[in-house]
Coordinates of C-alpha atoms and ligand atoms in Angstrom, one line a residue:
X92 CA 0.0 0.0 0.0
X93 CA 1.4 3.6 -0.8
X94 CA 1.8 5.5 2.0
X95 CA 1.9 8.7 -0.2
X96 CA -1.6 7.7 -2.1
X97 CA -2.3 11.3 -3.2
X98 CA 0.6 12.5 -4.8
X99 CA 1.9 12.8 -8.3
X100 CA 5.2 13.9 -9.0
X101 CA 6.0 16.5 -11.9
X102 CA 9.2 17.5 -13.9
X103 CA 9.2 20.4 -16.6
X104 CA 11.5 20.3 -19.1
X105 CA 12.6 23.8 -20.1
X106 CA 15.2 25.3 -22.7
X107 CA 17.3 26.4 -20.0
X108 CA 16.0 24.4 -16.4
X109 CA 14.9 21.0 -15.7
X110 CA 12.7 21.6 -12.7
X111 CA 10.4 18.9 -10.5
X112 CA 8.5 18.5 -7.6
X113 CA 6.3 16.5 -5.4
X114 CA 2.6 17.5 -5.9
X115 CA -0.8 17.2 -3.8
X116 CA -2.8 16.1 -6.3
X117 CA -6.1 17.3 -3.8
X118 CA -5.1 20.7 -4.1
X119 CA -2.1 20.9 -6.7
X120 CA 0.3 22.3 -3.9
X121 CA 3.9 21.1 -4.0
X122 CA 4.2 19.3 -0.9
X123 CA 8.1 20.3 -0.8
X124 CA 10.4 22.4 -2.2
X125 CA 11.1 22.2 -6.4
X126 CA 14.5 21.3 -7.7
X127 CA 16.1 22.8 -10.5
X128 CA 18.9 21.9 -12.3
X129 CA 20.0 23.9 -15.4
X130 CA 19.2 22.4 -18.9
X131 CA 22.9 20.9 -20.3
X132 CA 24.0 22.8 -22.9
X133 CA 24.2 19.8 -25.2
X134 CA 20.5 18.6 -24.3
X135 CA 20.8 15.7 -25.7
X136 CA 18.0 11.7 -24.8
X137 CA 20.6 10.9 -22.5
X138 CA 22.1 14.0 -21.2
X139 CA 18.6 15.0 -20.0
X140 CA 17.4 11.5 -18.9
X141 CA 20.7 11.9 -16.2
X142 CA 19.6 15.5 -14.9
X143 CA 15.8 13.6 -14.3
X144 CA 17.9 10.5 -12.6
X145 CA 19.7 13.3 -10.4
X146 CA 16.7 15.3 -10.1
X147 CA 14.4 12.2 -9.3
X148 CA 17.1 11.3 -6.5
X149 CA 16.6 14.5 -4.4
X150 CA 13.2 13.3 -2.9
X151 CA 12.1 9.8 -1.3
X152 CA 9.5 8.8 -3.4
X153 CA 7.1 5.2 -3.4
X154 CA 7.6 2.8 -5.7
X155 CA 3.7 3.6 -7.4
X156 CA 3.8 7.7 -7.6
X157 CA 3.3 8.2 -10.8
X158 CA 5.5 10.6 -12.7
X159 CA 4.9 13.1 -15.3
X160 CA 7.2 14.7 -17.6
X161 CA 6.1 17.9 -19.7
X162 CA 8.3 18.8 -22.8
X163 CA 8.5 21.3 -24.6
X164 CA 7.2 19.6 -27.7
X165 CA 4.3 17.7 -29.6
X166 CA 4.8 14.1 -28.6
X167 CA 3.2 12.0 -30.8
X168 CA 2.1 8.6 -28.0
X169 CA 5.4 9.3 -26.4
X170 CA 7.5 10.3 -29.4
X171 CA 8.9 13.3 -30.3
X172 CA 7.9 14.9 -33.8
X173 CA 9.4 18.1 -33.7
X174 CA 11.8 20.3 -31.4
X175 CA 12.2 23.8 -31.2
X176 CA 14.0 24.6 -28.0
X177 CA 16.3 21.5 -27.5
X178 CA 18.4 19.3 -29.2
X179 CA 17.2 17.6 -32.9
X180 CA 18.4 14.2 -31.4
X181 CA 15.5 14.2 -29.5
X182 CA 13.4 13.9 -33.2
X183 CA 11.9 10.1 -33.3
X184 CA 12.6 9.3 -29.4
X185 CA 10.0 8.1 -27.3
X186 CA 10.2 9.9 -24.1
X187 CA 8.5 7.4 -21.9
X188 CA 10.7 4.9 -23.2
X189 CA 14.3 6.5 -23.0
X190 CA 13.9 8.6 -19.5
X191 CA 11.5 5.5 -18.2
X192 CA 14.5 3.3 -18.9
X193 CA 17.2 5.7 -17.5
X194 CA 15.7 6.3 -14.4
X195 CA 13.9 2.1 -13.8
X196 CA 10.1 3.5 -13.7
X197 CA 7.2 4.2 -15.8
X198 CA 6.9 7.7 -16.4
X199 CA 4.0 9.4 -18.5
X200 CA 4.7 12.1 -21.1
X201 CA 2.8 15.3 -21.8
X202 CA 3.6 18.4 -24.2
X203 CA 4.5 21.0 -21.7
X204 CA 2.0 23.7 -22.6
X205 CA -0.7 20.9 -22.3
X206 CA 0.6 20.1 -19.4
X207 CA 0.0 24.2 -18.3
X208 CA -3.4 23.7 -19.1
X209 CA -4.6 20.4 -17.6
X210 CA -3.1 22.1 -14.7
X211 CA -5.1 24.9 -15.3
X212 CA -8.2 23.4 -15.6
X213 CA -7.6 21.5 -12.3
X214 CA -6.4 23.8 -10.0
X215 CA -5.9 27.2 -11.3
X216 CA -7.7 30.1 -13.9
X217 CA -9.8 27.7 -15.6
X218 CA -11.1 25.7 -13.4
X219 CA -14.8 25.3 -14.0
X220 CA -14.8 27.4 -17.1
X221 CA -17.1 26.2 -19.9
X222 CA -16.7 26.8 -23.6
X223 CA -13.1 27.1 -25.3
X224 CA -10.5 27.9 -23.5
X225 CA -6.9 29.5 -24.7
X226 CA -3.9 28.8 -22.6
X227 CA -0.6 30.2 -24.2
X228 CA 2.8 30.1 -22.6
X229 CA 4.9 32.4 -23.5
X230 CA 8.6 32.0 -23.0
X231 CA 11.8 30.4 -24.6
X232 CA 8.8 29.6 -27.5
X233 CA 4.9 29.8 -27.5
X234 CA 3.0 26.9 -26.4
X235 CA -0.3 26.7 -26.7
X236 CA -3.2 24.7 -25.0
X237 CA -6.8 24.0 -26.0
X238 CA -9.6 23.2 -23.6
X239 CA -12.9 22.7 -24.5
X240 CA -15.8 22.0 -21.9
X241 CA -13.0 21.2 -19.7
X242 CA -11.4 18.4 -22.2
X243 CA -7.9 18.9 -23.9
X244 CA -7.0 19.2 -27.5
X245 CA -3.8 18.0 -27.3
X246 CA -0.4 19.2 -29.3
X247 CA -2.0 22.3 -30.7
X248 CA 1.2 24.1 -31.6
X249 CA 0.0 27.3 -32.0
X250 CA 3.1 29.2 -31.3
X251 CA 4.3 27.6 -34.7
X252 CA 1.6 29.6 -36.8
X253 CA 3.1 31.7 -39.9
X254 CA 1.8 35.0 -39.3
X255 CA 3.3 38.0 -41.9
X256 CA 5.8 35.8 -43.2
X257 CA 7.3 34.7 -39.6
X258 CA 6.8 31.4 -37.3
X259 CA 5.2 33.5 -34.7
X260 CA 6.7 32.7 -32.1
X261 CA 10.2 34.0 -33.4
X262 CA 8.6 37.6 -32.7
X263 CA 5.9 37.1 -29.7
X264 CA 7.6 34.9 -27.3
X265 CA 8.7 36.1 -24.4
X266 CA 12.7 35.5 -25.3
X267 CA 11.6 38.3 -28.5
X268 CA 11.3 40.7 -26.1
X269 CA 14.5 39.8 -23.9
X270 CA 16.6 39.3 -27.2
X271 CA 15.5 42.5 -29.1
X272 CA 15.5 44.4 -26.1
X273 CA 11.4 45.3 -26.3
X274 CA 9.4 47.2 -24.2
X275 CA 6.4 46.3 -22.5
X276 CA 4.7 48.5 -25.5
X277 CA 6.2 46.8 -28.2
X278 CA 6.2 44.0 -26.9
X279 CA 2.5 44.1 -26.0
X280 CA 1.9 45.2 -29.7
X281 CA 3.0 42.1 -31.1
X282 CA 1.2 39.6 -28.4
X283 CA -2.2 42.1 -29.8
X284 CA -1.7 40.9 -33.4
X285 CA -0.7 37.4 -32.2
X286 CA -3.9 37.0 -29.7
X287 CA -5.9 38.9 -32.4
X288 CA -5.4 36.5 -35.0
X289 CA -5.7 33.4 -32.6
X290 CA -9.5 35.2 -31.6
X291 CA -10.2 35.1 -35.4
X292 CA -9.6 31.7 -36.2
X293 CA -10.6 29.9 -32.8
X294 CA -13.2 32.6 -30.8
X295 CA -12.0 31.7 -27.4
X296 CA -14.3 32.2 -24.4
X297 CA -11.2 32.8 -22.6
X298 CA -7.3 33.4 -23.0
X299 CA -5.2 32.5 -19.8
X300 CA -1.6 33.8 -20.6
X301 CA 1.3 31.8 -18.7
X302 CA 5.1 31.4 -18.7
X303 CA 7.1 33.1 -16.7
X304 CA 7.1 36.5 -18.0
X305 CA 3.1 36.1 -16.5
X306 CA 4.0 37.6 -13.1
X307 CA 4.7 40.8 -14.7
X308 CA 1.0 40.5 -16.3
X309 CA 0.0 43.9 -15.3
X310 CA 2.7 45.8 -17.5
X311 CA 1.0 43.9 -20.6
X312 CA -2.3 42.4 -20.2
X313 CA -4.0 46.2 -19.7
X314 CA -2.4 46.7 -23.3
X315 CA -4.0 44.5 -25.3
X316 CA -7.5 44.8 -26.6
X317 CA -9.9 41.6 -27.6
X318 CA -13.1 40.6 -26.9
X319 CA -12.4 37.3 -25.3
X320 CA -11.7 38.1 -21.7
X321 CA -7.8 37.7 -21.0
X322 CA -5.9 37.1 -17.7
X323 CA -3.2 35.5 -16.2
X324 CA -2.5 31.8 -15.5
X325 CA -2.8 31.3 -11.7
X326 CA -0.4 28.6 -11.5
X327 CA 2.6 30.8 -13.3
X328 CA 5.4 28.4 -13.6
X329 CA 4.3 25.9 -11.8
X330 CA 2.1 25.0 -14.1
X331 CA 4.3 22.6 -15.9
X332 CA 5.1 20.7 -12.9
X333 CA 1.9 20.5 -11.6
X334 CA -0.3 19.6 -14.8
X335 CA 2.6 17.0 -15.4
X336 CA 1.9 15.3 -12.1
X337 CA -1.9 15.7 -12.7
X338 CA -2.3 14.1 -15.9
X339 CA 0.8 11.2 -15.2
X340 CA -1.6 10.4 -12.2
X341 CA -4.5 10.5 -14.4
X342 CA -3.2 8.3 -17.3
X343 CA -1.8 5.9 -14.3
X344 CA -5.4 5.5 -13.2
X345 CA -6.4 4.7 -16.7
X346 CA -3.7 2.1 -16.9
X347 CA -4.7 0.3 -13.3
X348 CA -8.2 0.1 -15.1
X349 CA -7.3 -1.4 -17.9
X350 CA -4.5 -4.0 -16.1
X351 CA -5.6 -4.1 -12.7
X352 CA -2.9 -6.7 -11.8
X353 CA -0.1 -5.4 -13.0
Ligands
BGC207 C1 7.1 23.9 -29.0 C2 5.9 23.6 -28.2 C3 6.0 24.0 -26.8 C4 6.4 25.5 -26.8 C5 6.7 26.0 -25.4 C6 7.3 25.4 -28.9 O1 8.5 25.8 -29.7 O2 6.9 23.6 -30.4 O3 5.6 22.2 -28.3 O4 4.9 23.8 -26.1 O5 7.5 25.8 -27.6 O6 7.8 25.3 -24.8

């Protein structure tokens, strides 16, 4: 019998941290302290499967808490289509398979934007909300989360739309603004033709905006004018940690359902 029945535990993988915690899954609260350990430069399968072994070693965790891992990528079942933000040897890997092997434990594997909004819709700014919901992270690129009625659209990618000739997340993520030096103006003028063209083509009921950069909501959220109500994620940067935990303790549930004696 677990003696830690309720929790999950969640590890985002970034561009530049690898980050993981513990979480109560009754009221998506870490229950100790995250861990993070700077992305390797060369982020290669195994070079990040080591920092999750290390990572994975700081807490005492039972054999049957289920683990999630959020990555900053579609994942096809597991496997890796395309990559952005870390190394192209990742391309054709399945996740579950090379970290679960590294570290001797099943671990379940979620885009991480996904993951921001399964966490979300559990615990933070859209919890309860009906009708289509539009989470976007912004930060090393855009991710991008559909909810609908409370159910995910998974691998949405809509940081990765061509909009006037550019992937758009090249000029509205939150590095654009640190790498060309942007005000919160500017800056807050391209996130207005981004979000504007995403309420065109998707009429969300409402736009959560997370990533990091979302503490500092109030400099840009005031700026931006569209008709779907827009405010900031509640869970911030947690959100990858936590929706990671969430949904690996959800897809575990599925699994003890479908092999109840394994
Ligand atoms: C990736 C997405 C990811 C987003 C945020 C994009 O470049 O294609 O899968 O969710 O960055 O990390």
């Amino acid at each position: 019998m677990s003696t830690q029945p309720n929790i999950a535990f969640g590890i985002d993988i970034g561009g530049s941290g690898i980050k993981g915690a513990p979480v109560d899954l009754a009221t998506g609260e870490f229950t100790e302290s995250r861990v993070r350990i700077p992305t390797p430069e060369h982020s290669t399968p195994q070079a990040v499967s080591d920092v999750i072994a290390e990572l994975i070693g700081e807490f005492d965790l039972d054999d049957d808490t289920p683990i999630g891992v959020a990555f900053p990528a579609p994942l096809d079942h597991g496997v890796v289509r395309i990559v952005a933000n870390l190394d192209d040897s990742w391309v054709g890997v399945n996740i579950e398979d090379v970290i679960g092997e590294r570290i001797g434990r099943r671990v379940y594997s979620v885009n991480d934007a996904d993951a921001a909004g399964f966490g979300e819709v559990a615990y933070g700014a859209a919890r309860g909300e009906e009708g289509v919901v539009l989470l976007a992270t912004l930060g090393t690129g855009i991710g991008s989360a559909l909810i609908v009625d409370g159910t995910l659209v998974p691998n949405t990618e809509l940081g990765h739309l061509e909009l006037d000739g550019f992937d758009a997340e090249t000029r509205a993520a939150d590095s654009a603004r640190t790498r060309e030096d942007l005000d919160w103006e500017l800056w807050a003028a391209r996130l207005q033709r981004y979000f504007s063209h995403l309420e065109l083509l998707l009429s969300p009921d409402l736009i959560v905006v997370g990533g990091g950069v979302s503490k500092h909501h109030a400099q840009f959220l005031p700026l931006l004018s569209l008709r779907a109500k827009i405010i900031p994620a509640q869970l911030r940067n947690a959100a990858g940690i936590t929706g990671a935990a969430a949904y690996a303790a959800d897809r575990a549930m599925h699994d003890k359902k479908k092999f109840p004696l394994s």
